[in-house]
Amino acid sequence: MTDINSPEEKARYERGLAVLTEVDGGSAPAVMENLADIAPALAHHIVAFGFGDIYARPGLNPKQRQLITLGILAALGGCEPQLEVHVKTSLNVGLTPAEIVETFIHTAGYAGFPRALNAVGVAKKVFADRGLLPVSSDR
């Protein structure tokens, strides 16, 4: 079992938190707080591993990482709450609504129309909340 309070784990967490804060735009703290009373280790690993180890790696920029994440979550299906967070994050790192929608259209060819439709539905909610509808190719 990993001691999430060890100096090494705290350093991974802090590195991940810095990356997460840079790309997220405010959604992640609520997710982490929601886990605090039931699975604090899960919250720690999401930040330390997901962002401190994986997202912080060189080789891909944040936009590229988000395109991959959107495609994977859409293809998996059943991840709509996480997909919503990542649609927001995608906008925060500079993807346009049209690029996000295009990602989901592309997903339909590999994962099917139901999953692509579910993903577009999540994106539509986020875009509506941010005043980004209707989506056009010039956005």
PDB file of C-alpha atoms in Angstrom:
ATOM      1  CA  MET A   1       0.000   0.000   0.000  1.00  0.00           C
ATOM      2  CA  THR A   2       1.313   3.431  -0.933  1.00  0.00           C
ATOM      3  CA  ASP A   3       1.698   5.984   1.832  1.00  0.00           C
ATOM      4  CA  ILE A   4       0.156   9.054   0.218  1.00  0.00           C
ATOM      5  CA  ASN A   5       1.687  11.185   2.975  1.00  0.00           C
ATOM      6  CA  SER A   6       5.300  10.219   2.221  1.00  0.00           C
ATOM      7  CA  PRO A   7       7.580  12.995   0.928  1.00  0.00           C
ATOM      8  CA  GLU A   8       7.788  11.321  -2.488  1.00  0.00           C
ATOM      9  CA  GLU A   9       4.013  11.038  -2.835  1.00  0.00           C
ATOM     10  CA  LYS A  10       3.511  14.591  -1.636  1.00  0.00           C
ATOM     11  CA  ALA A  11       5.984  15.777  -4.308  1.00  0.00           C
ATOM     12  CA  ARG A  12       4.142  13.814  -7.027  1.00  0.00           C
ATOM     13  CA  TYR A  13       0.848  15.249  -5.810  1.00  0.00           C
ATOM     14  CA  GLU A  14       2.183  18.824  -5.805  1.00  0.00           C
ATOM     15  CA  ARG A  15       3.600  18.393  -9.331  1.00  0.00           C
ATOM     16  CA  GLY A  16       0.269  16.992 -10.485  1.00  0.00           C
ATOM     17  CA  LEU A  17      -1.712  19.715  -8.759  1.00  0.00           C
ATOM     18  CA  ALA A  18       0.348  22.392 -10.530  1.00  0.00           C
ATOM     19  CA  VAL A  19      -0.349  20.795 -13.920  1.00  0.00           C
ATOM     20  CA  LEU A  20      -4.017  20.234 -13.100  1.00  0.00           C
ATOM     21  CA  THR A  21      -4.469  23.827 -11.965  1.00  0.00           C
ATOM     22  CA  GLU A  22      -2.852  25.052 -15.187  1.00  0.00           C
ATOM     23  CA  VAL A  23      -5.167  23.116 -17.511  1.00  0.00           C
ATOM     24  CA  ASP A  24      -8.371  22.524 -15.602  1.00  0.00           C
ATOM     25  CA  GLY A  25      -9.956  25.893 -15.041  1.00  0.00           C
ATOM     26  CA  GLY A  26     -11.578  25.017 -11.731  1.00  0.00           C
ATOM     27  CA  SER A  27     -13.578  21.780 -12.142  1.00  0.00           C
ATOM     28  CA  ALA A  28     -11.137  19.360 -10.539  1.00  0.00           C
ATOM     29  CA  PRO A  29     -11.179  20.643  -6.946  1.00  0.00           C
ATOM     30  CA  ALA A  30     -14.864  19.761  -6.683  1.00  0.00           C
ATOM     31  CA  VAL A  31     -14.130  16.235  -7.915  1.00  0.00           C
ATOM     32  CA  MET A  32     -11.301  15.857  -5.394  1.00  0.00           C
ATOM     33  CA  GLU A  33     -13.414  17.250  -2.538  1.00  0.00           C
ATOM     34  CA  ASN A  34     -16.193  14.808  -3.407  1.00  0.00           C
ATOM     35  CA  LEU A  35     -13.746  11.946  -2.833  1.00  0.00           C
ATOM     36  CA  ALA A  36     -12.212  13.316   0.385  1.00  0.00           C
ATOM     37  CA  ASP A  37     -14.531  11.520   2.812  1.00  0.00           C
ATOM     38  CA  ILE A  38     -14.675   8.175   1.023  1.00  0.00           C
ATOM     39  CA  ALA A  39     -11.586   7.670  -1.155  1.00  0.00           C
ATOM     40  CA  PRO A  40      -8.881  10.236  -0.445  1.00  0.00           C
ATOM     41  CA  ALA A  41      -6.237   7.879  -1.847  1.00  0.00           C
ATOM     42  CA  LEU A  42      -8.124   7.796  -5.169  1.00  0.00           C
ATOM     43  CA  ALA A  43      -8.168  11.590  -5.254  1.00  0.00           C
ATOM     44  CA  HIS A  44      -4.442  11.590  -4.507  1.00  0.00           C
ATOM     45  CA  HIS A  45      -3.656   9.129  -7.307  1.00  0.00           C
ATOM     46  CA  ILE A  46      -5.790  10.988  -9.848  1.00  0.00           C
ATOM     47  CA  VAL A  47      -3.672  14.074  -9.213  1.00  0.00           C
ATOM     48  CA  ALA A  48      -0.282  12.424  -8.581  1.00  0.00           C
ATOM     49  CA  PHE A  49      -0.396   9.768 -11.299  1.00  0.00           C
ATOM     50  CA  GLY A  50      -2.829  11.244 -13.811  1.00  0.00           C
ATOM     51  CA  PHE A  51      -1.363  14.714 -13.850  1.00  0.00           C
ATOM     52  CA  GLY A  52       1.978  14.537 -12.008  1.00  0.00           C
ATOM     53  CA  ASP A  53       3.261  11.481 -13.877  1.00  0.00           C
ATOM     54  CA  ILE A  54       1.254  11.193 -17.111  1.00  0.00           C
ATOM     55  CA  TYR A  55      -0.043  14.627 -18.107  1.00  0.00           C
ATOM     56  CA  ALA A  56       3.260  16.316 -17.164  1.00  0.00           C
ATOM     57  CA  ARG A  57       5.291  14.129 -19.531  1.00  0.00           C
ATOM     58  CA  PRO A  58       6.986  15.814 -22.476  1.00  0.00           C
ATOM     59  CA  GLY A  59       6.070  14.809 -26.000  1.00  0.00           C
ATOM     60  CA  LEU A  60       2.476  15.978 -26.272  1.00  0.00           C
ATOM     61  CA  ASN A  61       1.064  19.399 -25.587  1.00  0.00           C
ATOM     62  CA  PRO A  62      -2.124  19.914 -23.529  1.00  0.00           C
ATOM     63  CA  LYS A  63      -4.330  20.257 -26.637  1.00  0.00           C
ATOM     64  CA  GLN A  64      -3.078  16.952 -28.015  1.00  0.00           C
ATOM     65  CA  ARG A  65      -3.559  15.247 -24.657  1.00  0.00           C
ATOM     66  CA  GLN A  66      -7.119  16.536 -24.427  1.00  0.00           C
ATOM     67  CA  LEU A  67      -7.992  15.352 -27.945  1.00  0.00           C
ATOM     68  CA  ILE A  68      -6.820  11.879 -26.963  1.00  0.00           C
ATOM     69  CA  THR A  69      -8.720  12.008 -23.676  1.00  0.00           C
ATOM     70  CA  LEU A  70     -11.940  13.129 -25.375  1.00  0.00           C
ATOM     71  CA  GLY A  71     -11.712  10.314 -27.898  1.00  0.00           C
ATOM     72  CA  ILE A  72     -11.003   7.678 -25.261  1.00  0.00           C
ATOM     73  CA  LEU A  73     -13.773   8.780 -22.903  1.00  0.00           C
ATOM     74  CA  ALA A  74     -16.279   8.986 -25.748  1.00  0.00           C
ATOM     75  CA  ALA A  75     -15.273   5.550 -27.017  1.00  0.00           C
ATOM     76  CA  LEU A  76     -15.482   3.989 -23.564  1.00  0.00           C
ATOM     77  CA  GLY A  77     -19.001   5.289 -22.962  1.00  0.00           C
ATOM     78  CA  GLY A  78     -20.473   5.556 -19.491  1.00  0.00           C
ATOM     79  CA  CYS A  79     -17.940   8.253 -18.598  1.00  0.00           C
ATOM     80  CA  GLU A  80     -20.152  11.267 -19.184  1.00  0.00           C
ATOM     81  CA  PRO A  81     -19.344  13.041 -15.877  1.00  0.00           C
ATOM     82  CA  GLN A  82     -15.620  12.721 -16.589  1.00  0.00           C
ATOM     83  CA  LEU A  83     -16.193  13.674 -20.208  1.00  0.00           C
ATOM     84  CA  GLU A  84     -17.898  16.881 -19.072  1.00  0.00           C
ATOM     85  CA  VAL A  85     -14.833  17.815 -17.003  1.00  0.00           C
ATOM     86  CA  HIS A  86     -12.575  17.119 -19.975  1.00  0.00           C
ATOM     87  CA  VAL A  87     -14.703  19.078 -22.452  1.00  0.00           C
ATOM     88  CA  LYS A  88     -14.299  22.040 -20.092  1.00  0.00           C
ATOM     89  CA  THR A  89     -10.575  21.365 -19.782  1.00  0.00           C
ATOM     90  CA  SER A  90     -10.296  21.100 -23.578  1.00  0.00           C
ATOM     91  CA  LEU A  91     -11.785  24.565 -23.944  1.00  0.00           C
ATOM     92  CA  ASN A  92      -9.425  25.842 -21.243  1.00  0.00           C
ATOM     93  CA  VAL A  93      -6.345  24.587 -23.121  1.00  0.00           C
ATOM     94  CA  GLY A  94      -7.480  26.170 -26.382  1.00  0.00           C
ATOM     95  CA  LEU A  95      -9.461  23.591 -28.314  1.00  0.00           C
ATOM     96  CA  THR A  96     -12.401  25.116 -30.135  1.00  0.00           C
ATOM     97  CA  PRO A  97     -15.958  23.808 -29.910  1.00  0.00           C
ATOM     98  CA  ALA A  98     -15.680  22.797 -33.577  1.00  0.00           C
ATOM     99  CA  GLU A  99     -12.533  20.750 -32.858  1.00  0.00           C
ATOM    100  CA  ILE A 100     -14.237  19.045 -29.922  1.00  0.00           C
ATOM    101  CA  VAL A 101     -17.309  18.190 -32.003  1.00  0.00           C
ATOM    102  CA  GLU A 102     -15.081  16.944 -34.825  1.00  0.00           C
ATOM    103  CA  THR A 103     -13.349  14.652 -32.338  1.00  0.00           C
ATOM    104  CA  PHE A 104     -16.702  13.109 -31.433  1.00  0.00           C
ATOM    105  CA  ILE A 105     -17.733  12.779 -35.081  1.00  0.00           C
ATOM    106  CA  HIS A 106     -14.465  10.946 -35.701  1.00  0.00           C
ATOM    107  CA  THR A 107     -15.185   8.719 -32.693  1.00  0.00           C
ATOM    108  CA  ALA A 108     -18.432   7.547 -34.296  1.00  0.00           C
ATOM    109  CA  GLY A 109     -16.490   5.660 -36.945  1.00  0.00           C
ATOM    110  CA  TYR A 110     -14.634   3.612 -34.360  1.00  0.00           C
ATOM    111  CA  ALA A 111     -16.924   3.416 -31.345  1.00  0.00           C
ATOM    112  CA  GLY A 112     -20.369   3.840 -32.886  1.00  0.00           C
ATOM    113  CA  PHE A 113     -23.034   6.476 -33.147  1.00  0.00           C
ATOM    114  CA  PRO A 114     -24.576   6.007 -29.673  1.00  0.00           C
ATOM    115  CA  ARG A 115     -21.292   6.836 -27.948  1.00  0.00           C
ATOM    116  CA  ALA A 116     -20.628   9.760 -30.273  1.00  0.00           C
ATOM    117  CA  LEU A 117     -24.147  11.085 -29.653  1.00  0.00           C
ATOM    118  CA  ASN A 118     -23.694  10.805 -25.885  1.00  0.00           C
ATOM    119  CA  ALA A 119     -20.411  12.703 -26.135  1.00  0.00           C
ATOM    120  CA  VAL A 120     -21.951  15.433 -28.310  1.00  0.00           C
ATOM    121  CA  GLY A 121     -24.759  15.733 -25.763  1.00  0.00           C
ATOM    122  CA  VAL A 122     -22.212  16.359 -23.001  1.00  0.00           C
ATOM    123  CA  ALA A 123     -20.396  18.910 -25.154  1.00  0.00           C
ATOM    124  CA  LYS A 124     -23.671  20.670 -25.963  1.00  0.00           C
ATOM    125  CA  LYS A 125     -24.383  21.124 -22.245  1.00  0.00           C
ATOM    126  CA  VAL A 126     -20.924  22.596 -21.627  1.00  0.00           C
ATOM    127  CA  PHE A 127     -21.120  24.826 -24.702  1.00  0.00           C
ATOM    128  CA  ALA A 128     -24.583  26.064 -23.676  1.00  0.00           C
ATOM    129  CA  ASP A 129     -23.297  26.878 -20.181  1.00  0.00           C
ATOM    130  CA  ARG A 130     -20.492  28.913 -21.736  1.00  0.00           C
ATOM    131  CA  GLY A 131     -22.593  30.623 -24.407  1.00  0.00           C
ATOM    132  CA  LEU A 132     -20.821  28.816 -27.256  1.00  0.00           C
ATOM    133  CA  LEU A 133     -23.859  27.616 -29.205  1.00  0.00           C
ATOM    134  CA  PRO A 134     -24.432  27.284 -32.066  1.00  0.00           C
ATOM    135  CA  VAL A 135     -21.140  25.658 -33.006  1.00  0.00           C
ATOM    136  CA  SER A 136     -19.769  26.550 -36.395  1.00  0.00           C
ATOM    137  CA  SER A 137     -16.576  25.600 -38.151  1.00  0.00           C
ATOM    138  CA  ASP A 138     -15.119  29.064 -37.496  1.00  0.00           C
ATOM    139  CA  ARG A 139     -15.189  28.683 -33.679  1.00  0.00           C
TER     140      ARG A 139
END
